[in-house]
Coordinates of C-alpha atoms in Angstrom, one line a residue:
Chain A
X103 CA 57.4 240.2 170.8
X104 CA 57.5 243.2 173.3
X105 CA 56.0 242.2 176.7
X106 CA 58.5 242.6 180.2
X107 CA 62.0 240.6 181.2
X108 CA 61.5 237.3 181.5
X109 CA 61.1 236.4 185.6
X110 CA 59.0 239.9 186.7
X111 CA 56.7 239.1 188.3
X112 CA 52.8 241.4 187.2
X113 CA 50.9 243.5 188.8
X114 CA 46.9 243.1 189.2
X115 CA 45.8 246.8 190.1
X116 CA 41.6 247.5 190.1
X117 CA 40.8 251.2 190.2
X118 CA 37.6 254.0 189.3
X119 CA 37.4 257.5 189.0
X120 CA 35.1 260.2 189.4
X121 CA 33.3 263.1 188.2
X122 CA 30.2 265.4 187.2
X123 CA 29.5 267.4 184.3
X124 CA 27.8 270.3 184.0
X125 CA 25.9 268.4 180.5
X126 CA 24.7 266.1 178.8
X127 CA 24.9 261.8 178.5
X128 CA 25.2 262.4 175.3
X129 CA 27.6 265.3 175.2
X130 CA 29.8 263.3 177.4
X131 CA 29.7 260.4 175.2
X132 CA 30.1 262.4 172.4
X133 CA 33.3 263.4 174.0
X134 CA 34.2 259.6 172.9
X135 CA 33.1 258.7 170.1
X136 CA 33.6 262.0 167.4
X137 CA 37.6 261.5 166.9
X138 CA 38.7 265.5 166.6
X139 CA 36.5 266.0 170.3
X140 CA 38.8 262.8 171.3
X141 CA 41.7 263.3 170.6
X142 CA 41.6 267.1 171.6
X143 CA 41.2 266.1 175.1
X144 CA 42.5 262.2 175.5
X145 CA 45.9 262.8 173.0
X146 CA 46.6 266.5 172.8
X147 CA 48.0 268.4 176.0
X148 CA 50.9 271.0 176.3
X149 CA 54.6 268.8 175.9
X150 CA 53.1 266.6 174.3
X151 CA 54.1 266.0 170.5
X152 CA 51.7 262.9 169.1
X153 CA 52.6 261.1 166.6
X154 CA 49.9 259.8 165.4
X155 CA 46.0 259.1 166.4
X156 CA 43.2 257.0 164.3
X157 CA 40.1 256.3 166.2
X158 CA 37.2 253.7 165.6
X159 CA 35.0 254.1 167.0
X160 CA 32.5 250.5 167.4
X161 CA 32.2 247.6 168.8
X162 CA 35.6 245.0 167.4
X163 CA 37.2 248.9 166.1
X164 CA 40.4 250.8 167.9
X165 CA 42.3 253.2 168.5
X166 CA 45.0 253.7 167.9
X167 CA 47.6 256.5 169.4
X168 CA 51.6 257.4 168.8
X169 CA 52.7 259.5 171.9
X170 CA 56.0 260.8 172.9
X171 CA 56.0 264.1 176.2
X172 CA 58.9 266.2 176.0
X173 CA 61.9 264.8 175.2
X174 CA 61.0 261.1 175.7
X175 CA 60.2 257.5 173.7
X176 CA 58.1 257.0 172.1
X177 CA 55.4 255.6 173.2
X178 CA 52.0 253.9 172.4
X179 CA 47.9 253.1 173.1
X180 CA 46.6 250.3 171.3
X181 CA 42.6 250.6 172.3
X182 CA 39.8 247.5 171.0
X183 CA 36.4 248.7 171.4
X184 CA 35.0 245.9 173.6
X185 CA 30.9 247.0 174.2
X186 CA 29.5 250.3 173.1
X187 CA 25.9 250.7 174.5
X188 CA 25.3 254.5 173.5
X189 CA 25.1 258.0 175.9
X190 CA 25.5 255.1 179.0
X191 CA 28.8 253.0 178.9
X192 CA 31.8 251.5 176.8
X193 CA 34.4 249.1 178.1
X194 CA 37.3 249.0 175.9
X195 CA 41.0 247.3 176.5
X196 CA 43.8 248.9 175.8
X197 CA 47.5 248.1 175.8
X198 CA 50.5 250.8 176.7
X199 CA 53.8 250.6 175.1
X200 CA 56.9 252.6 175.7
X201 CA 59.4 252.1 172.0
X202 CA 58.5 248.2 171.3
X203 CA 57.5 246.8 175.0
X204 CA 53.8 246.2 176.2
X205 CA 53.8 248.4 179.8
X206 CA 50.1 247.1 180.7
X207 CA 47.0 245.8 179.5
X208 CA 43.9 247.4 181.4
X209 CA 40.1 247.3 181.0
X210 CA 38.2 249.8 180.9
X211 CA 34.3 250.5 181.9
X212 CA 33.0 254.4 181.5
X213 CA 30.0 254.0 182.6
X214 CA 27.5 258.0 182.0
X215 CA 24.6 258.4 183.8
X216 CA 21.8 261.8 184.0
X217 CA 22.0 262.8 187.6
X218 CA 20.3 266.5 188.5
X219 CA 21.0 268.5 185.7
X220 CA 24.5 267.1 184.8
X221 CA 26.1 263.4 184.1
X222 CA 27.7 261.7 186.3
X223 CA 30.5 259.7 184.9
X224 CA 32.4 256.8 186.6
X225 CA 35.3 255.2 185.3
X226 CA 36.3 251.8 186.0
X227 CA 39.9 250.0 185.1
X228 CA 41.2 247.3 186.0
X229 CA 44.3 246.3 184.4
X230 CA 47.7 244.4 184.7
X231 CA 51.3 246.2 184.5
X232 CA 53.9 244.3 183.4
X233 CA 58.1 246.0 184.0
X234 CA 58.0 246.6 187.4
X235 CA 57.1 250.9 187.6
X236 CA 53.5 250.9 188.3
X237 CA 51.3 249.7 190.3
X238 CA 48.5 251.0 189.4
X239 CA 49.2 254.2 191.5
X240 CA 50.3 257.0 189.0
X241 CA 48.2 254.9 185.9
X242 CA 44.7 256.3 188.8
X243 CA 46.8 259.4 188.7
X244 CA 47.4 259.7 184.9
X245 CA 43.7 259.0 184.9
X246 CA 42.3 261.1 187.2
X247 CA 44.5 263.8 184.9
X248 CA 43.0 262.6 181.6
X249 CA 39.0 263.2 183.5
X250 CA 40.4 266.6 183.8
X251 CA 40.9 267.7 180.3
X252 CA 37.7 266.3 179.7
X253 CA 36.8 269.0 181.9
X254 CA 37.7 271.6 180.4
X255 CA 36.6 269.8 176.4
X256 CA 33.5 269.7 177.8
X257 CA 33.7 273.6 179.3
X258 CA 35.0 274.6 175.7
X259 CA 32.7 272.4 172.8
X260 CA 29.4 272.9 175.0
Chain B
X206 CA 24.0 246.2 168.8
X207 CA 23.9 244.2 171.9
X208 CA 24.9 245.1 175.6
X209 CA 22.4 245.0 179.1
X210 CA 19.2 246.5 179.1
X211 CA 19.5 250.0 179.9
X212 CA 19.0 251.4 183.1
X213 CA 21.5 248.1 184.5
X214 CA 24.3 248.4 187.0
X215 CA 27.4 246.7 186.0
X216 CA 28.7 244.8 188.5
X217 CA 33.6 244.5 188.8
X218 CA 35.2 240.7 189.5
X219 CA 38.3 239.9 190.5
X220 CA 39.6 236.7 190.9
X221 CA 42.4 234.1 190.3
X222 CA 41.8 230.4 190.5
X223 CA 45.5 228.3 191.2
X224 CA 46.3 225.5 189.3
X225 CA 49.9 222.8 190.1
X226 CA 50.7 220.9 186.2
X227 CA 53.2 218.2 186.5
X228 CA 54.7 219.2 183.3
X229 CA 56.4 221.6 181.8
X230 CA 55.5 225.0 181.3
X231 CA 56.2 224.7 177.5
X232 CA 54.0 222.2 177.3
X233 CA 50.7 223.7 179.5
X234 CA 52.3 226.6 177.2
X235 CA 51.2 224.8 174.4
X236 CA 48.5 224.1 175.7
X237 CA 46.7 227.4 174.7
X238 CA 48.4 228.6 171.7
X239 CA 48.1 225.1 170.0
X240 CA 44.4 225.5 168.5
X241 CA 43.5 221.9 168.4
X242 CA 44.2 221.1 172.1
X243 CA 42.9 223.5 172.4
X244 CA 39.5 223.4 170.9
X245 CA 40.0 219.6 173.0
X246 CA 40.1 220.7 176.5
X247 CA 38.3 224.5 176.9
X248 CA 35.7 223.9 174.2
X249 CA 34.8 220.4 174.1
X250 CA 32.5 218.2 176.1
X251 CA 29.6 216.2 177.6
X252 CA 26.9 217.9 176.4
X253 CA 28.4 221.0 174.4
X254 CA 27.4 221.7 170.7
X255 CA 30.2 223.3 168.9
X256 CA 29.1 225.1 165.7
X257 CA 32.7 227.4 165.5
X258 CA 36.2 227.2 167.1
X259 CA 38.7 228.9 165.3
X260 CA 42.1 230.6 167.4
X261 CA 44.3 232.6 166.1
X262 CA 47.0 232.6 169.0
X263 CA 49.5 236.2 168.1
X264 CA 49.3 239.5 170.1
X265 CA 46.3 240.6 167.9
X266 CA 44.5 238.1 166.8
X267 CA 41.0 236.8 168.0
X268 CA 39.7 233.1 169.4
X269 CA 36.4 233.1 168.4
X270 CA 34.0 230.0 169.3
X271 CA 29.8 229.9 169.4
X272 CA 28.8 226.8 171.0
X273 CA 24.9 225.7 173.0
X274 CA 25.1 223.4 176.0
X275 CA 22.6 220.9 175.8
X276 CA 19.8 222.2 174.8
X277 CA 20.2 226.3 175.9
X278 CA 20.6 229.3 174.1
X279 CA 23.3 229.5 171.3
X280 CA 26.6 231.6 173.6
X281 CA 29.7 232.1 172.1
X282 CA 33.1 234.1 173.4
X283 CA 35.3 236.4 171.5
X284 CA 38.6 236.6 172.8
X285 CA 41.4 239.5 171.3
X286 CA 45.1 238.6 172.4
X287 CA 46.8 241.7 173.6
X288 CA 50.5 239.7 175.0
X289 CA 51.9 236.7 174.6
X290 CA 55.3 236.3 176.2
X291 CA 56.1 232.2 174.7
X292 CA 56.1 229.5 178.0
X293 CA 55.7 232.6 180.8
X294 CA 51.9 234.6 180.1
X295 CA 48.9 235.1 178.0
X296 CA 46.7 237.9 178.8
X297 CA 44.5 238.2 176.6
X298 CA 40.3 239.9 176.8
X299 CA 37.6 238.3 176.1
X300 CA 33.7 239.1 175.7
X301 CA 31.3 236.5 176.0
X302 CA 27.9 236.0 174.5
X303 CA 24.1 235.0 175.2
X304 CA 22.2 234.9 171.4
X305 CA 23.1 238.2 170.7
X306 CA 23.7 239.9 173.7
X307 CA 27.4 241.0 175.0
X308 CA 26.2 240.0 179.9
X309 CA 30.2 240.3 180.1
X310 CA 33.7 241.5 178.6
X311 CA 36.6 240.3 180.7
X312 CA 40.8 241.0 181.1
X313 CA 42.1 237.3 182.0
X314 CA 46.1 236.7 182.9
X315 CA 47.5 233.0 182.2
X316 CA 51.1 233.6 184.7
X317 CA 52.9 230.1 184.1
X318 CA 55.7 229.2 186.1
X319 CA 57.8 226.0 186.4
X320 CA 57.9 224.7 189.8
X321 CA 60.2 221.9 191.3
X322 CA 59.3 219.4 188.5
X323 CA 55.6 220.8 187.7
X324 CA 54.7 224.1 186.7
X325 CA 52.6 226.5 188.5
X326 CA 49.6 228.1 186.7
X327 CA 47.9 231.7 188.1
X328 CA 44.6 232.9 185.8
X329 CA 43.5 236.4 187.5
X330 CA 40.1 237.7 186.0
X331 CA 39.1 241.1 186.0
X332 CA 35.8 241.1 184.1
X333 CA 32.5 243.1 183.9
X334 CA 29.3 241.7 184.3
X335 CA 26.1 243.4 182.1
X336 CA 23.0 241.6 182.5
X337 CA 22.4 240.6 186.5
X338 CA 23.0 236.9 186.7
X339 CA 26.7 236.9 187.9
X340 CA 28.6 239.1 190.2
X341 CA 31.4 237.0 188.6
X342 CA 30.8 234.0 191.4
X343 CA 29.4 231.8 188.5
X344 CA 32.8 232.7 186.5
X345 CA 34.8 231.7 188.7
X346 CA 33.0 228.6 189.5
X347 CA 33.1 227.8 185.0
X348 CA 37.0 229.2 185.2
X349 CA 37.4 226.2 187.9
X350 CA 36.2 222.7 185.7
X351 CA 37.8 224.9 182.2
X352 CA 41.5 224.6 185.1
X353 CA 40.6 220.7 186.0
X354 CA 39.8 220.0 182.2
X355 CA 43.0 221.2 181.6
X356 CA 44.6 219.1 184.4
X357 CA 42.7 216.1 181.9
X358 CA 44.7 216.6 178.3
X359 CA 48.0 217.3 179.9
X360 CA 47.5 213.9 181.4
X361 CA 45.9 212.5 178.6
X362 CA 48.2 214.2 176.0
X363 CA 51.3 214.5 177.9

């Protein structure tokens, strides 16, 4: 069993990231639901090696990814989907691991709404951090970068 | 697929409930881990009918309960355990349902620490509420009542 060293405190954190995309809610939703699209913007990227990426997008289904950044340690993300409303909302819990240790567990809510000619996305993460190296600040930065990659995905594969 | 009516907003909420029990961390932890004990304080109670209670306490394991309060509608709780550190920490995500509709998804952290001759428990819930009837206030009250039932369990079955 992984987990943090005995005696360490945990930190709870909540943040939201908002973005507007010049496309339809259905296309934004599809970028989360389609395994090939999700892998492209969520897992792939310069300097990243992907050892595994499997997406089973349904309530109760899971997403599993294993990856390394440059010469860094093996890391992983285990996600379980808990609520899906097509074209509108996705709620999932995910665990981040470095080597075999769980470093955080988060509940994420993706809300998708039409706004004008585009689509407004609000990503809210409520997380608990175990390892003392992040209080949610780094995670918020990382999620912002991730959603910027979704910008590119939607621009290049509309 | 359940979920809230199209167009409704979701509400995110975080709260903590703290209690101190006059027993050891191991006994408090065991009240969450042992199916018979967990069922007794968590599911049973005057006015409640339990249609199903199954607990598989391990990381990746689930807890499933189906119940009714008096003449109320069938309700359910689907839990998945995401992090377990024996005698110290339990992290799980759970979905609450009324009839077939999901009304909330929450991430819960149970922290257990020895304090003096007893054990201090901090329950932190980070949730998202779908149905517009609760902004987390009712849930916080309910969780406080639940942990008071754990008081009784520990007193009567030390």
